[in-house]
mmCIF file of C-alpha atoms and ligand atoms in Angstrom:
data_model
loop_
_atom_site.group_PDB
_atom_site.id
_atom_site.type_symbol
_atom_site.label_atom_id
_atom_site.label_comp_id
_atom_site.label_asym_id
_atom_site.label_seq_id
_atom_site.Cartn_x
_atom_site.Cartn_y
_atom_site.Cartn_z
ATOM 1 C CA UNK A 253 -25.652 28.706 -64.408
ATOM 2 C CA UNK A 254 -27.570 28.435 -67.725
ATOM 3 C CA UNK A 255 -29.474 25.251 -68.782
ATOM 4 C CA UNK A 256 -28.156 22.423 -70.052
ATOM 5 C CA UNK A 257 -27.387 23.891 -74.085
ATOM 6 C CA UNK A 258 -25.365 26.443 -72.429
ATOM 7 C CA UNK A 259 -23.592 24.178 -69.901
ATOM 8 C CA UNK A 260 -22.663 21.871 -72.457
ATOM 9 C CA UNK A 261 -21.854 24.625 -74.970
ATOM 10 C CA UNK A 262 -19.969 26.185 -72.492
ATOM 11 C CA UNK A 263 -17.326 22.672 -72.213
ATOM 12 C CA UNK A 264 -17.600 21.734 -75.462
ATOM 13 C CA UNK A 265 -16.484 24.831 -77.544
ATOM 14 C CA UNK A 266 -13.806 25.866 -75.252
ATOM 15 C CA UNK A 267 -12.278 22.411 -75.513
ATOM 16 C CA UNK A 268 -12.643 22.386 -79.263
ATOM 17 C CA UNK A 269 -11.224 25.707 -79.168
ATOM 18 C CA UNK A 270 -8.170 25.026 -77.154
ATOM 19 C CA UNK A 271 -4.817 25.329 -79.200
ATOM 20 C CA UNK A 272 -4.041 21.588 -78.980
ATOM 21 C CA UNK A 273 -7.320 20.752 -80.294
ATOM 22 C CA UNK A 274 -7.050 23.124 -83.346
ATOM 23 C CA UNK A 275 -3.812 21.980 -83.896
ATOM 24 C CA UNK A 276 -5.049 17.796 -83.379
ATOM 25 C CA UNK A 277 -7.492 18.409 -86.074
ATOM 26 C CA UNK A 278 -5.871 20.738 -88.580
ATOM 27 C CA UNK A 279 -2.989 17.751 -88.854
ATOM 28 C CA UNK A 280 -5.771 15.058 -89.952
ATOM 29 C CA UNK A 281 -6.219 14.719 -93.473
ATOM 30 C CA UNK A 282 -7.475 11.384 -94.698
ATOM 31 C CA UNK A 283 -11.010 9.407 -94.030
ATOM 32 C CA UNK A 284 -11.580 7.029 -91.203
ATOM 33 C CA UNK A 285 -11.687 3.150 -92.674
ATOM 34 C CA UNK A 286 -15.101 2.686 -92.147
ATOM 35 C CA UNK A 287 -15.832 6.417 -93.710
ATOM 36 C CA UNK A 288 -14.590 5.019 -96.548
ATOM 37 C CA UNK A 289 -16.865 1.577 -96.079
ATOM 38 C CA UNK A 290 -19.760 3.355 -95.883
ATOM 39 C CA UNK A 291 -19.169 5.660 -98.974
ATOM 40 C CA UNK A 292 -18.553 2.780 -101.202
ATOM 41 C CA UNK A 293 -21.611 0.965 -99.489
ATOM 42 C CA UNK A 294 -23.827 4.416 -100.886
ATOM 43 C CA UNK A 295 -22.757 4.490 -103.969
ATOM 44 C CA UNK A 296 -23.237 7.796 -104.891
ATOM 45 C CA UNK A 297 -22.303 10.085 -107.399
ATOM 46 C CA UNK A 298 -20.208 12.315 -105.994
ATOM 47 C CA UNK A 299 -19.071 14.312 -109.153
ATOM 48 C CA UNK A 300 -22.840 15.238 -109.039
ATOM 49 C CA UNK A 301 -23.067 16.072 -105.262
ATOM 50 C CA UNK A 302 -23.490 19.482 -103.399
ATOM 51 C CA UNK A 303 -22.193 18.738 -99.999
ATOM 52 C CA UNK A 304 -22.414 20.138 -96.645
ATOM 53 C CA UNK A 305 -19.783 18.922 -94.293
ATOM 54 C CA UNK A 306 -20.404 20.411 -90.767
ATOM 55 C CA UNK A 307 -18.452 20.539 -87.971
ATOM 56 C CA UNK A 308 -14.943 19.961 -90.171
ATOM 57 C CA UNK A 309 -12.437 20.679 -87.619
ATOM 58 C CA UNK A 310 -9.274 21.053 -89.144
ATOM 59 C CA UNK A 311 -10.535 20.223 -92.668
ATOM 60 C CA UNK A 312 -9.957 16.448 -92.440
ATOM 61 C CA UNK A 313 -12.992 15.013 -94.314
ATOM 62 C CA UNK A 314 -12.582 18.679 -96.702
ATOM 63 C CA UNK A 315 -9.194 16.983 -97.867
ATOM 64 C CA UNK A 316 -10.289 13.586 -98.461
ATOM 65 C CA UNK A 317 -14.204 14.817 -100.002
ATOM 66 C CA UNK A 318 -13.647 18.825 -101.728
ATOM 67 C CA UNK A 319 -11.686 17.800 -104.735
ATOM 68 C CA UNK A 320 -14.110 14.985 -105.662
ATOM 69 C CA UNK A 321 -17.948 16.697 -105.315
ATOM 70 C CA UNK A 322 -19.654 19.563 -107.553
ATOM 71 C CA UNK A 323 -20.235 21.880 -104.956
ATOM 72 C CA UNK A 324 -18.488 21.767 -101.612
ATOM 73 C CA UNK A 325 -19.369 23.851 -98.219
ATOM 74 C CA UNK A 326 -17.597 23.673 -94.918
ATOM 75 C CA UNK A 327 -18.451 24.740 -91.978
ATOM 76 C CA UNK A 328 -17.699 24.628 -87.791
ATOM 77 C CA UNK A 329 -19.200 26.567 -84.755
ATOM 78 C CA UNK A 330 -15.552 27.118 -83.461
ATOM 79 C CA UNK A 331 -13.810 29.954 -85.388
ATOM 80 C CA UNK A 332 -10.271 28.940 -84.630
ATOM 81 C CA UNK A 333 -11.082 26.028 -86.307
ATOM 82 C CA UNK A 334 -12.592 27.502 -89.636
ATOM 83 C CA UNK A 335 -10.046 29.646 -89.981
ATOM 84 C CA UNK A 336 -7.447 26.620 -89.982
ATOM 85 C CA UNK A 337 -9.113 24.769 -92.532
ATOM 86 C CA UNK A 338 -9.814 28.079 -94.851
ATOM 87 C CA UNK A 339 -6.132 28.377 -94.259
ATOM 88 C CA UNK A 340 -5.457 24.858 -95.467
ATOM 89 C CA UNK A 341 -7.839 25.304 -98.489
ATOM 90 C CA UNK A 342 -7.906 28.759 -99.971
ATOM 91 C CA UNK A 343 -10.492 28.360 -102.529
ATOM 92 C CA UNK A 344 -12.422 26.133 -101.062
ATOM 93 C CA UNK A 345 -15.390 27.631 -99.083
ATOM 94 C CA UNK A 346 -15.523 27.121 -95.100
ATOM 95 C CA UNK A 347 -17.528 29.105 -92.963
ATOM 96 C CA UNK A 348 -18.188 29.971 -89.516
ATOM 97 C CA UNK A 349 -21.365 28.581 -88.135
ATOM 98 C CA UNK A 350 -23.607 26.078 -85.753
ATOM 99 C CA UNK A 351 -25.509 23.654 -87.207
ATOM 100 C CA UNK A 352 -28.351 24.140 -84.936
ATOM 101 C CA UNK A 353 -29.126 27.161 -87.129
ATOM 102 C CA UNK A 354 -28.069 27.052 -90.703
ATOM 103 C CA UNK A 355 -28.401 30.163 -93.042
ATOM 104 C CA UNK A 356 -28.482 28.036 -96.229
ATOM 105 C CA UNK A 357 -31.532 28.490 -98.312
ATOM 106 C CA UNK A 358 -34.012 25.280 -97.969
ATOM 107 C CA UNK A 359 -33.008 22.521 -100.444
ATOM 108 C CA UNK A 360 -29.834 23.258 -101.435
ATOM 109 C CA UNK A 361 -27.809 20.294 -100.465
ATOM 110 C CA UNK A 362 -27.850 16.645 -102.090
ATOM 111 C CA UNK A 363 -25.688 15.507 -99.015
ATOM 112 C CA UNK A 364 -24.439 16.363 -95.370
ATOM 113 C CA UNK A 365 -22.246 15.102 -93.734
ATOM 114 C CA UNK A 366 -21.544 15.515 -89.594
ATOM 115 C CA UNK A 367 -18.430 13.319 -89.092
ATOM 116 C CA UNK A 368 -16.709 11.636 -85.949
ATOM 117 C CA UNK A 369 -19.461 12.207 -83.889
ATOM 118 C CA UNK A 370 -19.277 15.699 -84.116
ATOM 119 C CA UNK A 371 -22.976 15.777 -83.713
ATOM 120 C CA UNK A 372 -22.773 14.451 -80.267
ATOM 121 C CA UNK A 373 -21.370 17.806 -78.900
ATOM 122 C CA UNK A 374 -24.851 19.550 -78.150
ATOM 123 C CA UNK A 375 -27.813 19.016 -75.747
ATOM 124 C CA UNK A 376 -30.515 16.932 -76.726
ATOM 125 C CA UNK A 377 -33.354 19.927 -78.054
ATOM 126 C CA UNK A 378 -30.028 21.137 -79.998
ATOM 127 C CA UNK A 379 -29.790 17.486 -81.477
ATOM 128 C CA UNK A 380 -33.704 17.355 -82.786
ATOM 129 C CA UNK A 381 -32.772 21.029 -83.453
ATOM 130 C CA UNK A 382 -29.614 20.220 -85.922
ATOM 131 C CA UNK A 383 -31.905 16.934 -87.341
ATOM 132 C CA UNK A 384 -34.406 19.551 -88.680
ATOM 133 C CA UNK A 385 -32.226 22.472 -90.183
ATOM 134 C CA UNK A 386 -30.500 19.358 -91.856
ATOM 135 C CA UNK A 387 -33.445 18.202 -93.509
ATOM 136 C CA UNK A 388 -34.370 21.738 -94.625
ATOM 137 C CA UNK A 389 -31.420 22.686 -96.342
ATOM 138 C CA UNK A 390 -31.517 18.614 -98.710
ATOM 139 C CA UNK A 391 -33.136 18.518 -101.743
ATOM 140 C CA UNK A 392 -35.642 16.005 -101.282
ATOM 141 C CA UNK A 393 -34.061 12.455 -101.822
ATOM 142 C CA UNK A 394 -30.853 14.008 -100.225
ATOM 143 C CA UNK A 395 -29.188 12.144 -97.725
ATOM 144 C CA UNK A 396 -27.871 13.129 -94.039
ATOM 145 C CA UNK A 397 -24.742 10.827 -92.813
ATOM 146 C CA UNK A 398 -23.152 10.859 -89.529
ATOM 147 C CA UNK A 399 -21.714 9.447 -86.772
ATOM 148 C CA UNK A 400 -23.021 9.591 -83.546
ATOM 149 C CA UNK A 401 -21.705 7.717 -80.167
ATOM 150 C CA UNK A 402 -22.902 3.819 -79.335
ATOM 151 C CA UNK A 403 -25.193 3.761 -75.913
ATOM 152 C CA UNK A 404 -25.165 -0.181 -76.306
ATOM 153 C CA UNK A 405 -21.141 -0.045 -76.735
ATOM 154 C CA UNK A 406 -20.130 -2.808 -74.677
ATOM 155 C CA UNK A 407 -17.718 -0.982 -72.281
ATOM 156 C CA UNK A 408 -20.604 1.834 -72.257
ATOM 157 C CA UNK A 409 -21.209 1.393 -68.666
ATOM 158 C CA UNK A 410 -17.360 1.463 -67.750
ATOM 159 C CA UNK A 411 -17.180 4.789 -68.917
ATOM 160 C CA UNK A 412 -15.320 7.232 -68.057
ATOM 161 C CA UNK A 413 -12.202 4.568 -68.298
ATOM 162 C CA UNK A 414 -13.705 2.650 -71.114
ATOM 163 C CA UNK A 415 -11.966 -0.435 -69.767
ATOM 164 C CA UNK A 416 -8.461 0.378 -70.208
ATOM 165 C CA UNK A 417 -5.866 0.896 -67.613
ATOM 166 C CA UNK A 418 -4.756 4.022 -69.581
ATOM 167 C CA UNK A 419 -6.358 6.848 -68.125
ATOM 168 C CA UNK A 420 -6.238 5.658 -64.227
ATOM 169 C CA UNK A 421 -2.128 5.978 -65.096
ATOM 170 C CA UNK A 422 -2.902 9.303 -66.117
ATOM 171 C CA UNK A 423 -4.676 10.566 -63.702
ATOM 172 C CA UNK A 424 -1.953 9.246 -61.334
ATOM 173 C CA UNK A 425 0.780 10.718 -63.181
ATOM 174 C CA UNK A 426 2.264 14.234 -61.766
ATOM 175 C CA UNK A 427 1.977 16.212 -65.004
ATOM 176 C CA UNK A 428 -0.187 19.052 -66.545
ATOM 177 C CA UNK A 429 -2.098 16.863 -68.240
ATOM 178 C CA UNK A 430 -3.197 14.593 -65.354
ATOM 179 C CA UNK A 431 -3.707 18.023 -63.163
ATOM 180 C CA UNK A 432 -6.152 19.407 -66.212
ATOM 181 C CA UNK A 433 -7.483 15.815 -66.782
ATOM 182 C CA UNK A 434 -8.675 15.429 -63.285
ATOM 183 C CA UNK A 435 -9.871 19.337 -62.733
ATOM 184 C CA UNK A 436 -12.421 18.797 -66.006
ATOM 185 C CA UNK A 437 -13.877 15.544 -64.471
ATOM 186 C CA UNK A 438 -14.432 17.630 -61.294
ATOM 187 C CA UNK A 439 -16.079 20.243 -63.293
ATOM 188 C CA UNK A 440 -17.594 18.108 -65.410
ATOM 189 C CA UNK A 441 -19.130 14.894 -64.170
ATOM 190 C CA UNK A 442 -21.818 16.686 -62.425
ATOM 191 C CA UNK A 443 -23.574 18.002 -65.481
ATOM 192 C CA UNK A 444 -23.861 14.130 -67.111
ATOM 193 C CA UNK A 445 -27.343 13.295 -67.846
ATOM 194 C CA UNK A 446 -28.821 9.582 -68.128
ATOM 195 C CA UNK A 447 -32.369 9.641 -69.398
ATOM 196 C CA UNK A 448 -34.216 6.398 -71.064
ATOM 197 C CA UNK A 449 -33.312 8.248 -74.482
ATOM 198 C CA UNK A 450 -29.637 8.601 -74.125
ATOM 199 C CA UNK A 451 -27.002 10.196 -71.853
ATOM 200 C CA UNK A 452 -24.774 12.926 -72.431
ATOM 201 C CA UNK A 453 -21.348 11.759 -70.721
ATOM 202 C CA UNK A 454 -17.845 13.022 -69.588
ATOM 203 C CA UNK A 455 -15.733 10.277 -70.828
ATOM 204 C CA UNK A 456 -11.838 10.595 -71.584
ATOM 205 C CA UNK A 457 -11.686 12.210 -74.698
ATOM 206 C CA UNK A 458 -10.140 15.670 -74.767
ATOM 207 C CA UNK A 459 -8.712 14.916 -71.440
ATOM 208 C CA UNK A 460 -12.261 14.543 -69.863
ATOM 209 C CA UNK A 461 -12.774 18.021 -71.192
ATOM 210 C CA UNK A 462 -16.007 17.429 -72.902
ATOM 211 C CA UNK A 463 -19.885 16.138 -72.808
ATOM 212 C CA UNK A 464 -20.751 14.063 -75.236
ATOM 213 C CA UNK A 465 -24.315 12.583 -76.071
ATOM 214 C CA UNK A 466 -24.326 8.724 -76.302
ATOM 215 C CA UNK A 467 -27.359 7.149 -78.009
ATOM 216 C CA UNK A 468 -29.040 3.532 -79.016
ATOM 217 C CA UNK A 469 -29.386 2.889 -82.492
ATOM 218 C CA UNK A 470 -32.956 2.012 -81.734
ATOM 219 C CA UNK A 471 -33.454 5.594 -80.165
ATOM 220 C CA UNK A 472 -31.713 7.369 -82.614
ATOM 221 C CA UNK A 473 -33.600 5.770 -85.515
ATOM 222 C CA UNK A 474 -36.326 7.019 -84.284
ATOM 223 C CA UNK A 475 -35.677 10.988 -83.663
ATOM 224 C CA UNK A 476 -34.593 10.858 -88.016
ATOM 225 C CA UNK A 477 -38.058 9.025 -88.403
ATOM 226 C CA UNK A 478 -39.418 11.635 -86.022
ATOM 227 C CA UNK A 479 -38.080 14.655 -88.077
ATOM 228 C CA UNK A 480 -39.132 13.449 -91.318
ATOM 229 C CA UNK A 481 -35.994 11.154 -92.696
ATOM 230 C CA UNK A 482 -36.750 7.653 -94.131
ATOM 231 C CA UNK A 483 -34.132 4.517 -95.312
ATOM 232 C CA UNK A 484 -32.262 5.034 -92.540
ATOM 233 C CA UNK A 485 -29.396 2.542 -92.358
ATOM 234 C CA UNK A 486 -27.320 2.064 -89.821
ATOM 235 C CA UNK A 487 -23.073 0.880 -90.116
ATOM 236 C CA UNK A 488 -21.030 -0.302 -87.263
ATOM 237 C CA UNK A 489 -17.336 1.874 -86.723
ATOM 238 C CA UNK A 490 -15.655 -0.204 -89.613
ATOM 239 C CA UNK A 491 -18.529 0.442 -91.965
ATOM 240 C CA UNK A 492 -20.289 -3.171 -92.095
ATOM 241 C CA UNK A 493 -24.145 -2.462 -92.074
ATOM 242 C CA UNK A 494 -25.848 -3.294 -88.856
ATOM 243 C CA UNK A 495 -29.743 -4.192 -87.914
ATOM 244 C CA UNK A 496 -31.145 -0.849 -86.212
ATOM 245 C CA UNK A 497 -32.996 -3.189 -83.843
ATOM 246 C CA UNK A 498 -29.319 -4.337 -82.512
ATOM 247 C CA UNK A 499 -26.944 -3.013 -80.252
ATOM 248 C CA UNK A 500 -23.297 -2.929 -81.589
ATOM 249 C CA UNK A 501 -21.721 -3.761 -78.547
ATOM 250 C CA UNK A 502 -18.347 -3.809 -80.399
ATOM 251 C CA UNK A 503 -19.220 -0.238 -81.948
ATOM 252 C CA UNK A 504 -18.220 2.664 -80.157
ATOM 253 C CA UNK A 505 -19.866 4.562 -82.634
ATOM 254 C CA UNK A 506 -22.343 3.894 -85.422
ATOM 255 C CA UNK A 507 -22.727 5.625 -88.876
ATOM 256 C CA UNK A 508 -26.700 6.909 -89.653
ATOM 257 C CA UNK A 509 -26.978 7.723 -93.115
ATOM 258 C CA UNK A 510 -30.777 8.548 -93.752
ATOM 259 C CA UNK A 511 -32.683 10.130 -96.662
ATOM 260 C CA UNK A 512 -34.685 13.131 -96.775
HETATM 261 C C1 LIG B 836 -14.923 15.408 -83.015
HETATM 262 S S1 LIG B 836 -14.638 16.901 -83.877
HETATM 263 C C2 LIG B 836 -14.435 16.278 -85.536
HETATM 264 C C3 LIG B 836 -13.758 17.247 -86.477
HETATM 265 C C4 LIG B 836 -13.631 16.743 -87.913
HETATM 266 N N1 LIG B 836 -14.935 16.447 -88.494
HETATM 267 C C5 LIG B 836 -12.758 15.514 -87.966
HETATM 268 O O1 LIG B 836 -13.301 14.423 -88.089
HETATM 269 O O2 LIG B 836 -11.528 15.641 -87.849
HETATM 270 C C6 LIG B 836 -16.277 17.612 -83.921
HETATM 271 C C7 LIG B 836 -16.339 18.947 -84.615
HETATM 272 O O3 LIG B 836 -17.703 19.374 -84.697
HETATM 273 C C8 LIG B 836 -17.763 20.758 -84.411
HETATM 274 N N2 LIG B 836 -19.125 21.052 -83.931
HETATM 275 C C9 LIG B 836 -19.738 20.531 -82.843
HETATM 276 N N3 LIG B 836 -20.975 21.042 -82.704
HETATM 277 C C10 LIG B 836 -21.170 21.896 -83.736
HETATM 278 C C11 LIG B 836 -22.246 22.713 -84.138
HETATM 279 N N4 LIG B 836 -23.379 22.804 -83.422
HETATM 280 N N5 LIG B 836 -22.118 23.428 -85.271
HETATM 281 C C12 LIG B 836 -20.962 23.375 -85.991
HETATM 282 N N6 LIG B 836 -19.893 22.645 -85.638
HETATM 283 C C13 LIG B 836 -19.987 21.895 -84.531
HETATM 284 C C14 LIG B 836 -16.654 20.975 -83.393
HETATM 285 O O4 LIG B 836 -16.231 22.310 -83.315
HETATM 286 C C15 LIG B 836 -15.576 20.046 -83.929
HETATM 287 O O5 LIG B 836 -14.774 20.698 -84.867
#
């Protein structure tokens, strides 16, 4: 078996690929609560903005953000996916594409956006990888946002039941879903990785059928530092800024928005 970009890939894009997925995220339509926090926290001009929202999904965020920038530009590794939202938008532009290896000229965004955490889906070299073609294709002063999973969540170390009694019912009931639910945790549990960094984890979502990357704020500060980002501030899941330096143990994800 390939190393661990491929493993993960391997998971990760046949899960977002799957027809309920496609059909999850091409029914979502509005921003998250503290999406909308953190946009009226930056301020920003968004009449003015060229944006680059990767990994779109359905075309939630394309809904909610399109009609209100200068220039917008969609795009998601899965094609399914793509070709949902293109089908939700006609006019508006979506493409096909990773964002480990953009084919935007350098400088041509004033903002990017990587929503829900979508940049937790790849291994960690593909991470630092997506960190720099991000900060190649914003105009200087441009700003990178996204979301990106909470290592110092409270319930981090309950994973994969985060806590709740949900899933164990689940996994007990006699259904498809329980069956499927319980064959990806076989498959995929093995391929976790811990590391002082951060660890890339099954937990429950997609019925355990992904590996997702779960990261300190501290940590993650410090890979935008390390590929050339400054002013990075951090925002707990409802959008109220948070200290870097802390961990957001309520947070099961933070918001990074950080300027190029
Ligand atoms: C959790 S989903 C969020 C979808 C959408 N942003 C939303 O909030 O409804 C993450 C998305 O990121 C996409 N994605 C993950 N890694 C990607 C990559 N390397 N390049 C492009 N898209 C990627 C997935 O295909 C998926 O559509």
């Amino acid at each position: 078996m390939g190393g661990e970009s491929e493993r993960i890939d391997a998971a990760n894009v046949s899960a977002y690929a799957s027809d309920a997925s496609v059909s999850h995220y091409a029914a979502q339509s509005s921003l998250q609560v503290g999406e909308r926090a953190v946009l009226d926290a930056l301020g920003l001009d968004l009449a003015g903005t060229d944006l680059l929202d990767l990994g779109i999904g359905g075309g939630r965020t394309t809904a909610a953000l399109a009609p209100l920038v200068a220039g917008y530009v969609g795009l998601d590794y899965v094609p399914e996916l793509a070709e949902r939202a293109r089908a939700r938008f006609p006019g508006v532009r979506v493409e096909t594409g990773d964002a480990r290896a953009l084919e935007h000229e350098d400088a041509t965004f004033d903002l990017v956006l990587f929503s829900f955490n979508g940049i937790d889906g790849v291994a960690h070299e593909d991470r630092l990888q997506i960190l720099s073609e991000v900060r190649r294709v914003l105009r200087p002063g441009g700003r990178f946002w996204f979301s990106a999973h909470n290592r110092g969540w409270s319930r981090f170390h309950r994973l994969p039941w985060q806590g709740r009694p949900r899933p164990g019912r689940v996994m007990l009931r006699k259904s498809y879903e329980a069956w499927r639910a319980r064959a990806n945790r076989r498959r995929l549990r093995p391929l976790e990785v811990h590391t002082d960094e951060y660890a890339i984890v099954n937990d429950e979502a997609h019925d355990y059928g992904l590996l997702l990357y779960y990261v300190a704020p501290e940590a993650q500060v410090r890979q935008l530092e390390a590929a050339g980002f400054g002013d990075v501030r951090v925002y707990d899941q409802w959008g109220s800024p948070v200290d870097a330096g802390s961990t957001s143990p309520e947070s099961i994800w933070l918001h990074y928005v950080a300027r190029s």
